[in-house]
Coordinates of C-alpha atoms in Angstrom, one line a residue:
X13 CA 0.0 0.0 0.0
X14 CA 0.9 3.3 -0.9
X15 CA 3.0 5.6 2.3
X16 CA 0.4 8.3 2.6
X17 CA -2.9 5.4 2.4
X18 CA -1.2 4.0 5.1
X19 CA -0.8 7.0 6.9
X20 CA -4.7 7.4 6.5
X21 CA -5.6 4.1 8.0
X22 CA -3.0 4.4 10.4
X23 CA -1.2 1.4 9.2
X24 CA 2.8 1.1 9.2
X25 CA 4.3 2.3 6.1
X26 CA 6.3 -0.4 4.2
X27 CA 10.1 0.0 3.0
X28 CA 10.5 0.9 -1.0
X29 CA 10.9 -2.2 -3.6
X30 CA 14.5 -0.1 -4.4
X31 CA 15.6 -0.7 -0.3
X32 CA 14.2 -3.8 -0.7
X33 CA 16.4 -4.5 -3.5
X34 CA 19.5 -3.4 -1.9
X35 CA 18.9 -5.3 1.5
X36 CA 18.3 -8.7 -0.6
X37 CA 21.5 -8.2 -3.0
X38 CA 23.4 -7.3 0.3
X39 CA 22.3 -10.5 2.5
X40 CA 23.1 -12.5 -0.8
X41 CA 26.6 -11.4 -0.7
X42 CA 27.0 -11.7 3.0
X43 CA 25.9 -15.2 2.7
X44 CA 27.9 -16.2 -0.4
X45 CA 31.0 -15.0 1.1
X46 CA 30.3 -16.4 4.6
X47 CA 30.1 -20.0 2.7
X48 CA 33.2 -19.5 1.2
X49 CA 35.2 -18.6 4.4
X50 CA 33.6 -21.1 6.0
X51 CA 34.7 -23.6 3.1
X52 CA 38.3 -21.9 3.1
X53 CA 38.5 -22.1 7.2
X54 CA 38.0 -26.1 6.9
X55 CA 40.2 -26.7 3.9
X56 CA 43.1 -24.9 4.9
X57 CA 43.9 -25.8 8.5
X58 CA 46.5 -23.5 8.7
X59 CA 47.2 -20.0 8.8
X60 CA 44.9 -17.6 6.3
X61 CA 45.8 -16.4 3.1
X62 CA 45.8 -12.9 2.2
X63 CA 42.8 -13.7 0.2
X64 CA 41.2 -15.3 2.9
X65 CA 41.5 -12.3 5.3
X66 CA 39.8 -9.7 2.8
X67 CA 37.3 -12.3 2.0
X68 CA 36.5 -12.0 5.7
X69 CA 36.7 -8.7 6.6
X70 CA 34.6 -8.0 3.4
X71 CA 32.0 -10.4 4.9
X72 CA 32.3 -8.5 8.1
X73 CA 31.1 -5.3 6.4
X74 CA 28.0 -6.9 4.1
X75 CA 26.8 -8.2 7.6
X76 CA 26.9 -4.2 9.1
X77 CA 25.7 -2.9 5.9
X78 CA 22.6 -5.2 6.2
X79 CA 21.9 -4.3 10.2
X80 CA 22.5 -0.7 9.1
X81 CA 19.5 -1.3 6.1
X82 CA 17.4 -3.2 8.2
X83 CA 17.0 -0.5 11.1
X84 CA 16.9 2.2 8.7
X85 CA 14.2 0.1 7.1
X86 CA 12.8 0.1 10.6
X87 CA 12.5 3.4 11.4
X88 CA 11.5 4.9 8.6
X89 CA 8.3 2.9 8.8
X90 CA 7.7 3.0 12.8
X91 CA 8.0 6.9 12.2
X92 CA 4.8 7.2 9.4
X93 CA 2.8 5.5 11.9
X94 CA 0.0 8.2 12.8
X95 CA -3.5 8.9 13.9
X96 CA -5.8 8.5 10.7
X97 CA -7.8 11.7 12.4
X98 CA -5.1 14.0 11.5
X99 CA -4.9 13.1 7.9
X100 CA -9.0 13.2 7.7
X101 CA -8.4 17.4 7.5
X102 CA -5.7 18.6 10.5
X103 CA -6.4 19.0 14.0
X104 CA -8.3 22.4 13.1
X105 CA -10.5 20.9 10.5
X106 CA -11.2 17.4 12.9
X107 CA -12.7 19.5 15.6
X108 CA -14.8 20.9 12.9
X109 CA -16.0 18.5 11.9
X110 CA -16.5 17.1 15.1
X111 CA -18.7 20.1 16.5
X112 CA -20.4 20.7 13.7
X113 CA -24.2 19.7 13.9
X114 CA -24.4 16.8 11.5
X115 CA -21.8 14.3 13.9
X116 CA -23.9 11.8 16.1
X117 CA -21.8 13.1 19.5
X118 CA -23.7 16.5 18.6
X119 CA -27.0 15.8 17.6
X120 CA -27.6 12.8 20.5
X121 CA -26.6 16.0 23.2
X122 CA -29.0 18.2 21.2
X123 CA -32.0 15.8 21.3
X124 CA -34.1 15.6 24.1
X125 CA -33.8 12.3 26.2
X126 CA -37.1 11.3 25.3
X127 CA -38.9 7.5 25.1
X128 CA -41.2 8.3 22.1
X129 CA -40.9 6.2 19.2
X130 CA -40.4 9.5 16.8
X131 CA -37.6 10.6 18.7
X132 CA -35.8 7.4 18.8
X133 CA -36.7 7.3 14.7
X134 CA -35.4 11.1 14.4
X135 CA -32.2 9.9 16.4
X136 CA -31.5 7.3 14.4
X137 CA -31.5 9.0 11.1
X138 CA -29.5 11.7 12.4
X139 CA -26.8 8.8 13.1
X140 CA -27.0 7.6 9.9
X141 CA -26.7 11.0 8.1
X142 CA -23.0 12.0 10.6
X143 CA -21.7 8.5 9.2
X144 CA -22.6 8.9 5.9
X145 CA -20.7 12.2 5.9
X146 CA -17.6 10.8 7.6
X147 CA -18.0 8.1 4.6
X148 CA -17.7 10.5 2.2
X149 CA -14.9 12.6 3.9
X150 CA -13.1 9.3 3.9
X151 CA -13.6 8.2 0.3
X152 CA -12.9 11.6 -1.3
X153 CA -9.5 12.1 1.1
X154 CA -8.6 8.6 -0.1
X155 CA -9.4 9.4 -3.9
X156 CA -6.8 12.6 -3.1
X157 CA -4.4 10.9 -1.6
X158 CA -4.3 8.4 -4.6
X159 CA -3.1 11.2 -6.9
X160 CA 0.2 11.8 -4.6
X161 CA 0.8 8.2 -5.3
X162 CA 0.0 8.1 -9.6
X163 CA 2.9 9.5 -11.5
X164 CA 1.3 12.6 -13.9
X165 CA 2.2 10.9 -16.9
X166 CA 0.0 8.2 -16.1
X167 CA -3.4 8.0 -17.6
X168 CA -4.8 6.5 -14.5
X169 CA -3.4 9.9 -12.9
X170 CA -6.3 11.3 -15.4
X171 CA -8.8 8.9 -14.3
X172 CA -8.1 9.5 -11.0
X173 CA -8.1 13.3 -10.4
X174 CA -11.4 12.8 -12.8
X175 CA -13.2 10.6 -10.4
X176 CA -12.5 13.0 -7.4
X177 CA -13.9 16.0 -9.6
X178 CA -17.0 14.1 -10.4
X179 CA -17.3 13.0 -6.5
X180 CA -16.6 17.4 -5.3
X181 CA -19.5 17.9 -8.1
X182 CA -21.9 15.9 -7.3
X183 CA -21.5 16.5 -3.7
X184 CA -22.2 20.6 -4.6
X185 CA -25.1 19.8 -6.6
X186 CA -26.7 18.0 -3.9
X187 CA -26.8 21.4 -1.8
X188 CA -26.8 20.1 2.0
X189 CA -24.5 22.1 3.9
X190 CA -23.1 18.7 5.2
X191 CA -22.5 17.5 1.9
X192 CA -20.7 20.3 1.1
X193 CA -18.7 20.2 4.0
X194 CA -17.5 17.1 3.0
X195 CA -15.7 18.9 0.0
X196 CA -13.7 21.7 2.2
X197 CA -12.5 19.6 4.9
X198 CA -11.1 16.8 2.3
X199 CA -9.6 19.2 0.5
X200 CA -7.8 21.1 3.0
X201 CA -6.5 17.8 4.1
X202 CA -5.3 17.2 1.2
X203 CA -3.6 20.4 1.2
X204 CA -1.7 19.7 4.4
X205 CA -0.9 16.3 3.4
X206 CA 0.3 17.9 0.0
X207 CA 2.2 20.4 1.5
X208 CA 4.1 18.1 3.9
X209 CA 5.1 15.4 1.4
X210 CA 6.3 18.6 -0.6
X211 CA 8.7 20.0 2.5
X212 CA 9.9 16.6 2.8
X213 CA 11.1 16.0 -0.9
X214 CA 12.7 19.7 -0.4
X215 CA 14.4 18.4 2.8
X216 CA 16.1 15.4 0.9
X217 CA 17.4 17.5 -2.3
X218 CA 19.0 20.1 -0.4
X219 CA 20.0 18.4 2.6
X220 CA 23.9 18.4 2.9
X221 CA 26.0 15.7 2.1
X222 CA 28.2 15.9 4.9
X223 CA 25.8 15.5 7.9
X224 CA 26.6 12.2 8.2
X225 CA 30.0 12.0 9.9
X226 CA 28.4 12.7 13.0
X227 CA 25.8 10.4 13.2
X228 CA 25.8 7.9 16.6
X229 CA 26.1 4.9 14.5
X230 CA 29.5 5.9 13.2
X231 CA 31.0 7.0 16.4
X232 CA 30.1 3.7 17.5
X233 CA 31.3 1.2 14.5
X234 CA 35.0 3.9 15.2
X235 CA 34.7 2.2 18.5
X236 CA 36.2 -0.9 17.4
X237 CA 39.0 -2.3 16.1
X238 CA 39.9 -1.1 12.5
X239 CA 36.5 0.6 12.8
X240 CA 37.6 4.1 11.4
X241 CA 38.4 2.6 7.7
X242 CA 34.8 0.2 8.1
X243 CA 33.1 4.0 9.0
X244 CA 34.3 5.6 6.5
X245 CA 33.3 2.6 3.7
X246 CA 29.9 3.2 5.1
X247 CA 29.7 6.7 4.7
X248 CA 31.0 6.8 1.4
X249 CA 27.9 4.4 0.8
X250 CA 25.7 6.2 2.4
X251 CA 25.7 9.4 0.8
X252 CA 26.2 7.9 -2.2
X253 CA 22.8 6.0 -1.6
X254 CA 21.0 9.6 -0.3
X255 CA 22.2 10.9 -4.0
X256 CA 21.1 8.0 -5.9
X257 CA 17.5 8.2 -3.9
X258 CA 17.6 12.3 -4.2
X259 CA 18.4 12.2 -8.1
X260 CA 15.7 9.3 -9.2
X261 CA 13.5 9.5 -6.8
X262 CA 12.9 13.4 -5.5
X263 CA 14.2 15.2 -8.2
X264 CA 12.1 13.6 -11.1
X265 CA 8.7 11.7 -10.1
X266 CA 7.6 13.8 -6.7
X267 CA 8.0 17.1 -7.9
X268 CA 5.7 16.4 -11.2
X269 CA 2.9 15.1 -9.4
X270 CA 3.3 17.0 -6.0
X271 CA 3.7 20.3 -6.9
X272 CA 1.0 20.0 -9.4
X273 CA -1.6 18.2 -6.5
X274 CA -0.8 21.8 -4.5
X275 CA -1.6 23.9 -7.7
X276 CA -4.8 22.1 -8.6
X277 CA -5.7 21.5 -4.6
X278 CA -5.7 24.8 -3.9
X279 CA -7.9 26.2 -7.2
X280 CA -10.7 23.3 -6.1
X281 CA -10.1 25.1 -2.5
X282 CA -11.1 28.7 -4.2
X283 CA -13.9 27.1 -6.0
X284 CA -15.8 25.6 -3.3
X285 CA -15.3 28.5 -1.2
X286 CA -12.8 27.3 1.7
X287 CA -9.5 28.9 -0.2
X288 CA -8.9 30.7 3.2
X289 CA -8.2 27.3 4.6
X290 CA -5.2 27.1 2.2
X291 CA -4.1 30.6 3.1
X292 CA -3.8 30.5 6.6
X293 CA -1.9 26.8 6.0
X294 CA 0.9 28.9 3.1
X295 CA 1.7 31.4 5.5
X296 CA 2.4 29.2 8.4
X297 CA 4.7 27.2 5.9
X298 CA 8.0 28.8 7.1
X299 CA 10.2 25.7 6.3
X300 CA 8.9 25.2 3.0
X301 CA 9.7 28.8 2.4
X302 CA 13.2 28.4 3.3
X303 CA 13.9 25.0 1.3
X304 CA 12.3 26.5 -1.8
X305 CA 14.9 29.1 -1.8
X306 CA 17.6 26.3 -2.7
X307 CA 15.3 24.3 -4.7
X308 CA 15.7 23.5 -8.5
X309 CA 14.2 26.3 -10.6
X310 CA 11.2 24.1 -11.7
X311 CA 10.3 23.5 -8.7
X312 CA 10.9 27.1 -7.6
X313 CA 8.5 28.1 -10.4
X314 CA 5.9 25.8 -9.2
X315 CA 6.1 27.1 -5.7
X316 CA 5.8 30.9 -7.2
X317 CA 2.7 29.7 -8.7
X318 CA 0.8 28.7 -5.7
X319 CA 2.1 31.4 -3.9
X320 CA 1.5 34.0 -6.9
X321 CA -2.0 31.8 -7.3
X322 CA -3.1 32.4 -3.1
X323 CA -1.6 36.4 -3.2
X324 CA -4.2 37.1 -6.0
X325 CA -6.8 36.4 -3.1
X326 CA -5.8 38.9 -0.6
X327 CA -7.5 41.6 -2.4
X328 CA -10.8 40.1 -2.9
X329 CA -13.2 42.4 -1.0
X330 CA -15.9 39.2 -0.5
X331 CA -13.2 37.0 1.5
X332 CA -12.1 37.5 5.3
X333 CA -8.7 37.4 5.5
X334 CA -6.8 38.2 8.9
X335 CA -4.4 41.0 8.5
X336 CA -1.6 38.4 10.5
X337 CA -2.1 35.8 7.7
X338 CA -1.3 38.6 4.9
X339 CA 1.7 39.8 7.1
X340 CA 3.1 36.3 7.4
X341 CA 2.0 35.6 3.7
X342 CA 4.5 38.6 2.3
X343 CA 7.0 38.2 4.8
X344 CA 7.6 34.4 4.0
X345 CA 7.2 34.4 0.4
X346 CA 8.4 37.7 -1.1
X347 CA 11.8 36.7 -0.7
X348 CA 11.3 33.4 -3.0
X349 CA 9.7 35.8 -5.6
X350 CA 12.9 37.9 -5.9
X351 CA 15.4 34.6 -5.7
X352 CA 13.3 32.6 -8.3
X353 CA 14.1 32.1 -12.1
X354 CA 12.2 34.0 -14.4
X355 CA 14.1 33.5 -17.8
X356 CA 13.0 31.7 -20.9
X357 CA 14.4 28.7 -19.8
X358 CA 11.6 28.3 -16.5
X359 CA 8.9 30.8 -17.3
X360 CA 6.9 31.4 -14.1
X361 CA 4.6 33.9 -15.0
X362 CA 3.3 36.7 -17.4
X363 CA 3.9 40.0 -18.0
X364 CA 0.6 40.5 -17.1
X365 CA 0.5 38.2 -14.1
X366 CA 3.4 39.8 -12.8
X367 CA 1.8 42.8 -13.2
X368 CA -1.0 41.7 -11.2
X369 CA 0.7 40.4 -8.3
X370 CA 2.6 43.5 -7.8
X371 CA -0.2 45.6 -7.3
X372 CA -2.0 43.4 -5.3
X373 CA 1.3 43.4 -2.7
X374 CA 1.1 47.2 -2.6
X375 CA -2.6 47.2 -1.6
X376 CA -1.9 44.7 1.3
X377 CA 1.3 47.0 2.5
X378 CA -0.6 50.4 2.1
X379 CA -3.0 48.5 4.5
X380 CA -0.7 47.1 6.5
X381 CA 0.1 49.0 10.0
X382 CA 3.4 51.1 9.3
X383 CA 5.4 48.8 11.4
X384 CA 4.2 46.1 9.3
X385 CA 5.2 47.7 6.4
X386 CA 8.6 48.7 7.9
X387 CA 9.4 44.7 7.9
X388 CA 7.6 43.7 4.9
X389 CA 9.6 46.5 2.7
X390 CA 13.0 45.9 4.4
X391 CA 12.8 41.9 4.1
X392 CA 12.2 42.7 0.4
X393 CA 14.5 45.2 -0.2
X394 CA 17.2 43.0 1.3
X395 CA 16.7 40.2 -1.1
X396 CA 15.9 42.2 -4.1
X397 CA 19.0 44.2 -4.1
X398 CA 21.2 41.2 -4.5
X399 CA 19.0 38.9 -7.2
X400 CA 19.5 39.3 -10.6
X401 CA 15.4 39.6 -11.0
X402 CA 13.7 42.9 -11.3
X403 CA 10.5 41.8 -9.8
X404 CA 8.7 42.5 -7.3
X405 CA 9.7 46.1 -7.5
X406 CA 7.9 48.0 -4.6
X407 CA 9.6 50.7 -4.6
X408 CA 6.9 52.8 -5.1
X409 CA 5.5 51.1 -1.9
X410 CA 9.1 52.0 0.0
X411 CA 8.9 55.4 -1.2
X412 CA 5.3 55.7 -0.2
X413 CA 6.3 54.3 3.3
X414 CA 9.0 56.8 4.0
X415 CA 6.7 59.7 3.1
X416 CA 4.5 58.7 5.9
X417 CA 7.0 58.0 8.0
X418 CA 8.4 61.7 7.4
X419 CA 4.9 63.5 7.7
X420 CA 4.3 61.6 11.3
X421 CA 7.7 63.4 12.4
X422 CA 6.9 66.3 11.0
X423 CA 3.3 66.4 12.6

């Protein structure tokens, strides 16, 4: 089963076919070359060969290299063990769900405790309507989590992202509040779940190669005897095993479908009226932020368009928006705008849509509180002056800024 159905069903993740591969092909070669010092240990009574003693000491280190797999294999899937509630929508959206007044906790308190057969009828079907809702929050988060799992290219991928359209469809043509509850709280799961997977690709493309010196398991395998030169033949293999994983596995088939599950996500999120949702989760996404900064440029430009996608929103005058959220939103993200390519190679956006986002940044600063302002147009000043992009340019906004700032002196 896939990591993140697992995850939803709280069931342990299992290890990938590639670490599977390796730990076979390893324990194959530890138990070929144990034969064959065990057949050279009987035949030859006396002293070892030459041969003999780097047949050993190779046999030694296939045996540590499979422990070392194995409890990697380990804890990689004890640690996606987790509670299938917070993958149903967040701990936010759960006790949503859970107060609202279609769950059976809800409407058996709201009922009066009464021995008529109507009200026993009436609670009954009020049961069955809070499980059929939780039935469909659990089928439509499963259809979305299913498209994490399906490489784009894949015309199952199609199929797929079809069936949860028609399911968000018919669930808004059937017009029950409930029903279309069912759509908001799925899909802002899906948007945290998204998100996450997304941070931790990020983590494993830009994480250093030298951070494994360090590590406990080293210091202890330096412990023992010629231990330092068995260390360092396991570091060597290890980060050449994190590049191998980073290159196939990060770098080409969980950027296409991830970055593109966030994109189209978060539209479904503005169309069914819960984009705030999606908001308030971007500008808490400080790590993601800082990752994307190093990222590849195509996955930079993907991250521009969500974010270019969500700051098109602040401005809408029908939509609630905290003024924190748009702080935290321009603050986080403005630097990536100013670091990100923009040439013909990785086109992000228009003229136009550039254009677009620009103004809609000055609006939320001429808004803002002037010591809001005062950070937003210093954190982008600082990272616009040295990248070799011309936009944003607020400097209409800074100059706009420091006139106000000059007239409240003056008065």
């Amino acid at each position: 089963m896939a990591t993140d159905l697992d995850r939803l069903y709280g069931c342990t993740a299992k290890p990938s076919s590639v670490l599977n591969f390796i730990f076979m092909s390893i324990a194959n070669m530890a138990r070929k070359m144990l034969i064959s010092t065990s057949s050279s240990k009987a035949e030859n009574t006396g002293k070892w060969k030459l041969t003999d003693h780097l047949r050993f000491m190779v046999m030694l280190i296939s045996w540590l290299m499979l422990w070392v797999l194995r409890f990697f294999m380990d804890l990689f899937s004890c640690s996606m063990i987790s509670s299938p509630d917070y993958h149903l929508g967040g701990s936010s959206s759960v006790r949503r769900f859970q107060l609202s007044p279609y769950s059976s906790s809800a409407t058996e308190e709201a009922l009066p405790s009464c021995g008529s057969s109507l009200d026993l009828i009436l609670r009954n079907r009020v049961d069955v309507d809070g499980l059929a809702v939780k039935a469909l929050v659990k089928a439509l988060t499963h259809v979305l989590a299913l498209l994490n799992e399906i490489p784009a290219s894949s015309r199952k991928y199609q199929y797929t992202m079809a069936m949860a359209d028609q399911i968000m469809e018919d669930n808004a043509r059937h017009g029950h509040s409930a029903v279309l509850h069912v759509n908001r709280l799925a899909l802002a799961s899906s948007f945290t779940r998204t998100s996450a997977l997304l941070y931790r690709c990020l983590q494993v493309q830009t994480s250093p190669s030298g951070d494994y010196g360090d590590s406990w398991h080293l210091r202890a395998i330096k412990a023992i005897p010629f231990g330092s030169c068995i260390a360092s033949y396991m570091k060597a293999i290890t980060m050449f095993l994190n590049a191998a994983f980073s290159w196939f596995d990060t770098a080409t088939t969980l950027f296409q479908r991830r970055d593109y599950n966030l994109l189209w996500v978060t539209n479904k999120l503005r169309c069914y009226g819960d984009v705030n949702e999606a908001l308030v989760q971007w500008s808490l996404a400080s790590g993601l932020a800082s990752l994307s900064l190093n990222a590849s440029p195509r996955v930079q430009g993907s991250i521009v368009k969500i974010s270019a996608f969500l700051f098109r929103e602040l401005t809408r005058k029908d939509l609630e928006i905290a003024r924190q959220v748009k702080f935290r939103l321009l603050v986080l993200w403005t630097p990536l705008f100013c670091h990100a390519s923009n040439g013909h190679a990785y086109p992000i956006l228009t003229s136009f849509q550039m254009a677009e986002i620009e103004r809609a940044m000055d609006e939320v600063i001429s808004n803002s509180p002037a010591m809001e302002q005062e950070f937003i147009l210093t954190t982008w000043l600082e990272n616009y002056v040295v990248s070799v992009s011309d936009w944003p340019n607020l400097g209409l906004a800074y100059d706009r800024w420091c006139q106000s700032t000059r007239e409240m002196v003056h008065h």
